[in-house]
Coordinates of C-alpha atoms and ligand atoms in Angstrom, one line a residue:
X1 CA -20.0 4.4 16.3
X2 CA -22.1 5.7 13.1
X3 CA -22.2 8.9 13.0
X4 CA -22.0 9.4 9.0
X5 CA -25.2 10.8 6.8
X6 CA -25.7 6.9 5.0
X7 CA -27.6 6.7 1.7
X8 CA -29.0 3.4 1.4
X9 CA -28.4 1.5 -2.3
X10 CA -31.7 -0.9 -3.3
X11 CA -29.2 -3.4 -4.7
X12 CA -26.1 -4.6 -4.1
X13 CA -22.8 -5.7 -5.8
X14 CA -22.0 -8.4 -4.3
X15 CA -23.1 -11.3 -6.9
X16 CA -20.8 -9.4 -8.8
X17 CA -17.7 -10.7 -6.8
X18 CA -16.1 -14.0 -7.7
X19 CA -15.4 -15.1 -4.3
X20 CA -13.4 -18.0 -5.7
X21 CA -10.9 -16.2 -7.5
X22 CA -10.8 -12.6 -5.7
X23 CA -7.6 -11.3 -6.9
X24 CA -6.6 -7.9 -6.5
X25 CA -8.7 -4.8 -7.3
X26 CA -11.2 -6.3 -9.7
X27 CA -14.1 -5.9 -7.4
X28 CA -15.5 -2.8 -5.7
X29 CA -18.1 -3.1 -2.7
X30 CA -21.6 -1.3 -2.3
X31 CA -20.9 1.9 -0.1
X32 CA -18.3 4.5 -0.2
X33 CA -17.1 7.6 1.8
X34 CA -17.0 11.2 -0.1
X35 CA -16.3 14.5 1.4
X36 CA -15.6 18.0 -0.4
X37 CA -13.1 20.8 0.6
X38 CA -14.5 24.2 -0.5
X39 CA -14.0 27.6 0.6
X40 CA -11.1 26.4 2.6
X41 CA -12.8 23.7 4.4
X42 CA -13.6 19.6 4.6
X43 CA -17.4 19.2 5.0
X44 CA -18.0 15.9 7.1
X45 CA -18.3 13.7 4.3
X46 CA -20.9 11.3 4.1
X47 CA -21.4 7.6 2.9
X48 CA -22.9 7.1 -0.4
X49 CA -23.6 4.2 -2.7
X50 CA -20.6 3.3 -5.4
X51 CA -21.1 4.5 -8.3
X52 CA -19.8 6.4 -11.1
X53 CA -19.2 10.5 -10.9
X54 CA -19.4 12.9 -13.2
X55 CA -16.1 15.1 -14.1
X56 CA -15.9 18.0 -16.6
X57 CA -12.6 17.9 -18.7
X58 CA -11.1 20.7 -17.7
X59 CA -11.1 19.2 -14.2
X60 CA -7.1 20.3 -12.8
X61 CA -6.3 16.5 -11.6
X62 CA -6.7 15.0 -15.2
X63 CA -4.3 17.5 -16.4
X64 CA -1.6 18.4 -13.6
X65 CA -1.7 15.3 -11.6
X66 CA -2.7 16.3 -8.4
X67 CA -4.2 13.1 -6.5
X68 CA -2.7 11.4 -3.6
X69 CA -4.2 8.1 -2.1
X70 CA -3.2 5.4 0.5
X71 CA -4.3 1.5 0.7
X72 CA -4.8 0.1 4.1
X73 CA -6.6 -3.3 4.6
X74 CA -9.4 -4.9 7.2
X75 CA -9.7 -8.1 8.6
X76 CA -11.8 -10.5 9.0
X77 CA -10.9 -11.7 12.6
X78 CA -11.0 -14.9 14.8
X79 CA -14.1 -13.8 17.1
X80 CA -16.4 -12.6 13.9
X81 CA -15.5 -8.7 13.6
X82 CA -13.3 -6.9 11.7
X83 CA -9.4 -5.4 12.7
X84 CA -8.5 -2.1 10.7
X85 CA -4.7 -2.0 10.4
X86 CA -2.8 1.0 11.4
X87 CA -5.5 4.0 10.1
X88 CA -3.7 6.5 12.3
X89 CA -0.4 5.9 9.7
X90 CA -2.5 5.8 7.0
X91 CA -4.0 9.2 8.3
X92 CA -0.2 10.7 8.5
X93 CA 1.0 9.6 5.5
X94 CA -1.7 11.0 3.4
X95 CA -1.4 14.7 4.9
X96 CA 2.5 14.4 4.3
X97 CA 1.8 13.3 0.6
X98 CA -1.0 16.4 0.5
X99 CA 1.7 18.8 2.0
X100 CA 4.0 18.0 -0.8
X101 CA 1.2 18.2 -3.7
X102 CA -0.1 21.3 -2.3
X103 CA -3.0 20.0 -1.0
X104 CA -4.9 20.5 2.0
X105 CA -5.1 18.1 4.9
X106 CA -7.3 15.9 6.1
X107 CA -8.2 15.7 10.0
X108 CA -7.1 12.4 10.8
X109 CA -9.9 11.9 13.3
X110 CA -12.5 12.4 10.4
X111 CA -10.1 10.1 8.2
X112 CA -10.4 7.3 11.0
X113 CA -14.1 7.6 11.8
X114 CA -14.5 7.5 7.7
X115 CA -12.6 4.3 7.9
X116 CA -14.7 2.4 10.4
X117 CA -17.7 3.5 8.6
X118 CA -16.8 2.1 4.8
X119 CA -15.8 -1.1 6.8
X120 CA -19.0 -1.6 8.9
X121 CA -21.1 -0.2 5.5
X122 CA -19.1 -3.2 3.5
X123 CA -19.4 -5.8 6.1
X124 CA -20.5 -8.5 3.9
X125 CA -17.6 -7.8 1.9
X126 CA -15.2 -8.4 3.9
X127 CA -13.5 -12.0 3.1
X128 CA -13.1 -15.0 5.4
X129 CA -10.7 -16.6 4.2
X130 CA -6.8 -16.1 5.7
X131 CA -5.0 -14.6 3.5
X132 CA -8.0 -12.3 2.3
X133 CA -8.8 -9.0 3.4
X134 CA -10.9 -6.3 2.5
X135 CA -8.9 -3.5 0.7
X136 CA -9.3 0.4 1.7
X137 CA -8.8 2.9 -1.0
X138 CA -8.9 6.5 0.3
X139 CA -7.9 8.7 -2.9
X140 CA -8.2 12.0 -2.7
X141 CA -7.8 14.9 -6.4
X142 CA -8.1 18.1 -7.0
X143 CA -11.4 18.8 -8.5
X144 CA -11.3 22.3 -9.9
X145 CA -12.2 23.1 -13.5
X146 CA -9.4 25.3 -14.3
X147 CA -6.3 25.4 -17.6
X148 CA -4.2 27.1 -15.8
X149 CA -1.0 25.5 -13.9
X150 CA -1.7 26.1 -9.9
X151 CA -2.9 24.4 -7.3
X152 CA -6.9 23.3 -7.3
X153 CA -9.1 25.2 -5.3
X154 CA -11.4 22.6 -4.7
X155 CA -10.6 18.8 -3.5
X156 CA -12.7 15.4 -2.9
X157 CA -11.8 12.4 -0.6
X158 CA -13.4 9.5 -1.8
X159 CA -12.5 6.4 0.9
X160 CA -14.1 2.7 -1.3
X161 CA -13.6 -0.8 -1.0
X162 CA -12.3 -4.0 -2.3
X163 CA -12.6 -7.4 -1.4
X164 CA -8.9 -8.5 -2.2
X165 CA -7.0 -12.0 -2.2
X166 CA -3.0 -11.8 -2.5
X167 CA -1.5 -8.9 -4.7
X168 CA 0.6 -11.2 -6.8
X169 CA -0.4 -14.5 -8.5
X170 CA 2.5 -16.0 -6.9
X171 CA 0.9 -15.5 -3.2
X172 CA 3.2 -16.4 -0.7
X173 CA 5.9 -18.2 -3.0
X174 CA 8.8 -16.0 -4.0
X175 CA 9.0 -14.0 -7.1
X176 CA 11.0 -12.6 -9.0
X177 CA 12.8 -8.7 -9.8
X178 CA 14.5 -7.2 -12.1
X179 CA 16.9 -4.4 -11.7
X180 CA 16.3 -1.7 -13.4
X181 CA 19.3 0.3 -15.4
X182 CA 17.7 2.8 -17.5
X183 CA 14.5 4.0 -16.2
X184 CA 14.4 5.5 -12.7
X185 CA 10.7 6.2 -10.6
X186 CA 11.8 9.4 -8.4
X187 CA 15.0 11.7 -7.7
X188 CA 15.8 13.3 -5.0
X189 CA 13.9 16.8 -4.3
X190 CA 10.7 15.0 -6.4
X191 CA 7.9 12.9 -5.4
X192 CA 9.0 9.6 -4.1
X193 CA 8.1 9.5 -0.7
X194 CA 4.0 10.8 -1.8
X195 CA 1.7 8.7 -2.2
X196 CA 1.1 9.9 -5.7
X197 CA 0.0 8.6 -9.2
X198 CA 3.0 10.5 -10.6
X199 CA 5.5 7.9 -8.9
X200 CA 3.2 5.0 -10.6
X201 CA 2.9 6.4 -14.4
X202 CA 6.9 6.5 -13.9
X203 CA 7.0 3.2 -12.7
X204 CA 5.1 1.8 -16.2
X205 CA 7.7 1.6 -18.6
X206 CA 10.0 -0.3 -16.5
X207 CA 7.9 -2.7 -15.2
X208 CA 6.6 -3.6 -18.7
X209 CA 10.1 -4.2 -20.2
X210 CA 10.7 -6.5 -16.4
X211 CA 7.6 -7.9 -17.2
X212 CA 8.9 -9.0 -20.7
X213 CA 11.8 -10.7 -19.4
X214 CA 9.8 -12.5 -17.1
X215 CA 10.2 -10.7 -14.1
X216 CA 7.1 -9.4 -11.3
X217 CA 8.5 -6.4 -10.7
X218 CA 11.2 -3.6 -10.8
X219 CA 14.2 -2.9 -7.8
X220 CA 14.1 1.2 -8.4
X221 CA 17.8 2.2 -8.1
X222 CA 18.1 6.1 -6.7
X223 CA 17.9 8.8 -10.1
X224 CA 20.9 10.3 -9.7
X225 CA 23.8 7.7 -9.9
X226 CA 21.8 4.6 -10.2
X227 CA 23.6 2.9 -7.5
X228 CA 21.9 3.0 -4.8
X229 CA 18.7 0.8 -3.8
X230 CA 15.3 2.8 -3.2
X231 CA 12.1 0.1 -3.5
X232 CA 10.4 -2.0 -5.2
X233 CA 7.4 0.5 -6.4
X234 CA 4.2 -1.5 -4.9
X235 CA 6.4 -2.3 -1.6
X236 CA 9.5 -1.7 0.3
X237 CA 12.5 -4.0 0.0
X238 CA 14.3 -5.7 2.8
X239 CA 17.2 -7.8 3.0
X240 CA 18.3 -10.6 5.2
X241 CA 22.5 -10.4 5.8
X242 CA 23.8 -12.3 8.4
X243 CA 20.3 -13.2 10.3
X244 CA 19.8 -9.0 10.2
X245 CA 17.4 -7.0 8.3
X246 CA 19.0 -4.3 6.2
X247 CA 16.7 -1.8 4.3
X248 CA 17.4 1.3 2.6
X249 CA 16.8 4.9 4.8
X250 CA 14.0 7.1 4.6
X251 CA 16.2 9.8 4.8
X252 CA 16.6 10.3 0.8
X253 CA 13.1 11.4 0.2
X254 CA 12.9 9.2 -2.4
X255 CA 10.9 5.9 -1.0
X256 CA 7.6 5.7 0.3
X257 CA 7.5 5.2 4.1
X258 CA 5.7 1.9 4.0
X259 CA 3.2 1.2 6.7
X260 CA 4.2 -2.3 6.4
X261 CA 7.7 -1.4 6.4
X262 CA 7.5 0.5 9.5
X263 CA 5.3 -2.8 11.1
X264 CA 8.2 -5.1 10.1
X265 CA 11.3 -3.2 11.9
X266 CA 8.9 -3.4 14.9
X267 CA 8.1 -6.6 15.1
X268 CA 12.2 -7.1 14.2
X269 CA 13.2 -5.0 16.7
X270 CA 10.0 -7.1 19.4
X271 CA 11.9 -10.4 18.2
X272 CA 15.3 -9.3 18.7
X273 CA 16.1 -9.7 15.3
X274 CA 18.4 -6.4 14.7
X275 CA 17.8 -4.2 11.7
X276 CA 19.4 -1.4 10.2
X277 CA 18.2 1.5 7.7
X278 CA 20.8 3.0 5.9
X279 CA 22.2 3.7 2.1
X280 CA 22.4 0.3 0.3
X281 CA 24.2 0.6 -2.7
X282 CA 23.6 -2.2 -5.3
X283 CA 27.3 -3.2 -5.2
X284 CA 27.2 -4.3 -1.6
X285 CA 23.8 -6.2 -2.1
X286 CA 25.1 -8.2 -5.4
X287 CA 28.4 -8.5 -3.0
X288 CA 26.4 -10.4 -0.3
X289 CA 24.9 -12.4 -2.8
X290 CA 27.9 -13.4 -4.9
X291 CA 29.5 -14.3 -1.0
X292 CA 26.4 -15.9 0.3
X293 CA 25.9 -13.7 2.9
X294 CA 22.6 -12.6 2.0
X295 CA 20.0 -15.6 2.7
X296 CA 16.9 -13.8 2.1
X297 CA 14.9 -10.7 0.1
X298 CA 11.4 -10.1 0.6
X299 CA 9.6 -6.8 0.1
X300 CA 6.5 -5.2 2.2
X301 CA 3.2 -3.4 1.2
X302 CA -0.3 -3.5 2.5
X303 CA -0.8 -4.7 -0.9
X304 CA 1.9 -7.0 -1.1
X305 CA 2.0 -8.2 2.5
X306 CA 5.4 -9.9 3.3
X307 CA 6.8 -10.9 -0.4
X308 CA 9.2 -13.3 -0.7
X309 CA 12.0 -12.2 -3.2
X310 CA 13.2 -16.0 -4.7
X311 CA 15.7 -13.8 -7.9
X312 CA 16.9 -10.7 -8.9
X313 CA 18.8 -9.7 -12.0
X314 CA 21.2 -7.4 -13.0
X315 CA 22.5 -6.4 -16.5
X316 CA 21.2 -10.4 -17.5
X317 CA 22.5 -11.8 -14.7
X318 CA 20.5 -13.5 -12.5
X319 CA 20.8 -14.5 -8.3
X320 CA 19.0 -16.9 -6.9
X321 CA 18.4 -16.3 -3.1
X322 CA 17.5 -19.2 -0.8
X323 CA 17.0 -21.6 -3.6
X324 CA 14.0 -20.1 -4.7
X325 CA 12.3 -20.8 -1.5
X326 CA 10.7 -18.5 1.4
X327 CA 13.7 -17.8 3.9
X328 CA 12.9 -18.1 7.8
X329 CA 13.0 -14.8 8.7
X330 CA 11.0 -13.2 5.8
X331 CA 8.2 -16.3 6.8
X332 CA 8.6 -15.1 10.7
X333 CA 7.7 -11.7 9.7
X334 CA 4.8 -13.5 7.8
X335 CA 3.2 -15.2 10.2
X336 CA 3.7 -12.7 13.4
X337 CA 2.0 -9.6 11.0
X338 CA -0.9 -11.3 9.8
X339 CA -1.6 -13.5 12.8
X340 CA -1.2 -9.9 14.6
X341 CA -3.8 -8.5 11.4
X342 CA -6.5 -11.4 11.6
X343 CA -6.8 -11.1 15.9
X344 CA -5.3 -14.4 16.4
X345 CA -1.9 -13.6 18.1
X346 CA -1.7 -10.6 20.5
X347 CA -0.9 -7.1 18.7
X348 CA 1.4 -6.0 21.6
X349 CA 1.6 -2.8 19.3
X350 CA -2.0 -1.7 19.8
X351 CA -1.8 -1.5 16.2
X352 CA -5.6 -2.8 15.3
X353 CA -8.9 -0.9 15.3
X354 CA -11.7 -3.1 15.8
X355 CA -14.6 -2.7 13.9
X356 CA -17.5 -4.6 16.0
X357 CA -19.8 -6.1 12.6
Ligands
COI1 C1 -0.6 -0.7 -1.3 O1 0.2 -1.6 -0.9 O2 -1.6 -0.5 -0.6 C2 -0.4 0.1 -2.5 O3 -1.0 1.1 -2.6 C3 0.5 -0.4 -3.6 C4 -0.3 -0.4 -4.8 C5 0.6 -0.5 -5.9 C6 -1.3 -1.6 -4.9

């Protein structure tokens, strides 16, 4: 299975690592993956210790913002080895994120092998515990030294790790989102379905003023009108009407195309719970939930996993949805993804890539 150059570290970060209190992205395990594009080409890569890198200021990405990354997760499974989630999507998504930054793409083969390998590398990493995981961080920049606007000549891929607990402090227990009616995170024609920092520096403002009022995050209307919904920013937002699961289309360009998402309609659609992807304007949402129609909200990310969505507000005023509590079908989706994640249902999908430890 190794087939990487490896550079062995002579110490380790793991006594760095509160394994009590993980949290999200504080920690960062002992090996990472780094290849280079030049002249037109990815070398193989290899698998190196983490560590700091030098950049010159002039370096392109710093100033025109081309970098593109994905997050996928592994798992610590039932039989002692480790499931990766879905690589081959991961794979996708990041060449359709480098197409539209004017990047090059990355064989998904190499991304997949590179995968595997950070995993095995960081196998002591890797949590135990259910609901932990060990977070994947492929980010890849343009690493030119160059003033003028164009795209780099030069790229890295730089794959590292994280041991990870749940995204938000609320875990599993509903939070809360405001709607926002003055900033806006993409339009349509721009970046929002790339995985790029660009749709996250837009997303700062917003979610500091939410974040002021007390609320985890920010429901993204559309840029144009503001009427429509988009997502949530770190995940996808779904909506239980009548026992179905609505969610807006991909077919604006303006929403990321959530792995997690996709997983979700699957499992839906393997459940027989019916689901539909189409324009959702806010009026019909705050409709259904002035009628009681809509009994549950939750959003999905790799990050995020299956988030329960207990309020949203608009223009100050606030809907409660399911009394604050997780709704059945948001905790079905729950339990079939990450029983499906940690090897202890079935993945009728052939979704996982196991990583022997
Ligand atoms: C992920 O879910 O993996 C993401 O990249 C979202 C990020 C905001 C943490």
């Amino acid at each position: 299975m190794l087939k990487l150059k490896f550079t062995e570290r002579t110490d380790t970060r793991f006594g760095t690592v509160n394994w009590d209190k993980l949290g999200f992205g504080r920690y960062f395990a002992d090996y990472m993956f780094v290849a280079d594009y030049k002249d037109g080409k990815w070398d193989e890569g290899q698998i190196l210790p983490y560590g700091t890198m030098e950049i010159e200021p002039a370096m392109m990405t710093l100033h025109y913002g081309q970098t593109i990354f994905e997050g996928l997760k592994a798992y610590y499974t039932v039989d002692g080895n480790a499931n990766c989630f879905r690589p081959d999507m991961n794979a996708k998504r990041l060449n359709v994120s480098a197409t539209k930054l004017v990047m090059p793409q990355f064989p998904e083969e190499q991304f997949i092998q590179a995968i595997q390998e950070v995993v095995y590398y960081n196998r002591k990493f890797i949590p135990q515990k259910r609901g932990e995981s060990l977070y994947l961080r492929p980010v890849m920049f343009g690493s030119s030294n160059l003033l003028g606007v164009a795209p780099s000549v030069e790229y890295k891929l730089i794959i590292f790790a994280s041991p990870v607990a749940s995204y938000y402090e609320e875990g599993l227990n509903p939070i809360k989102i405001g709607v926002s009616d003055n900033h806006v995170r993409a339009v349509r024609g721009g970046l929002g379905s790339a995985k790029t920092a660009a749709n996250y520096a837009a997303s700062l403002y917003g979610g500091m003023e939410a974040k002021k009022k007390g609320y985890s995050q920010v429901l993204w209307l559309d840029g144009v009108n503001l009427s429509n919904v988009d997502e949530v920013g770190a995940m996808n937002i779904m909506f239980v009407v009548n026992n179905e699961i609505y969610t807006p289309t991909l077919d604006t360009g303006t929403i990321l195309a959530g792995v997690t998402r996709n997983s979700v309609l699957k499992i839906a659609e393997h459940l027989g719970i019916k689901s539909h992807e189409k324009v959702l304007s806010l009026n019909e949402i705050l409709t259904a939930l002035n009628e009681g129609e809509m009994t549950e909200a939750f959003g999905t990310g790799t990050a995020a996993t299956i988030s329960p969505v207990g309020a949203l507000s608009y223009k100050d005023k606030e809907y409660i949805l399911n009394e604050g509590k997780i709704g059945e079908i948001s905790q079905k989706m729950y339990d079939t993804l990450l029983g499906i994640q940690y090897g202890e249902i079935e993945d009728p999908f052939g979704w996982t890539i196991k990583v022997n430890l």
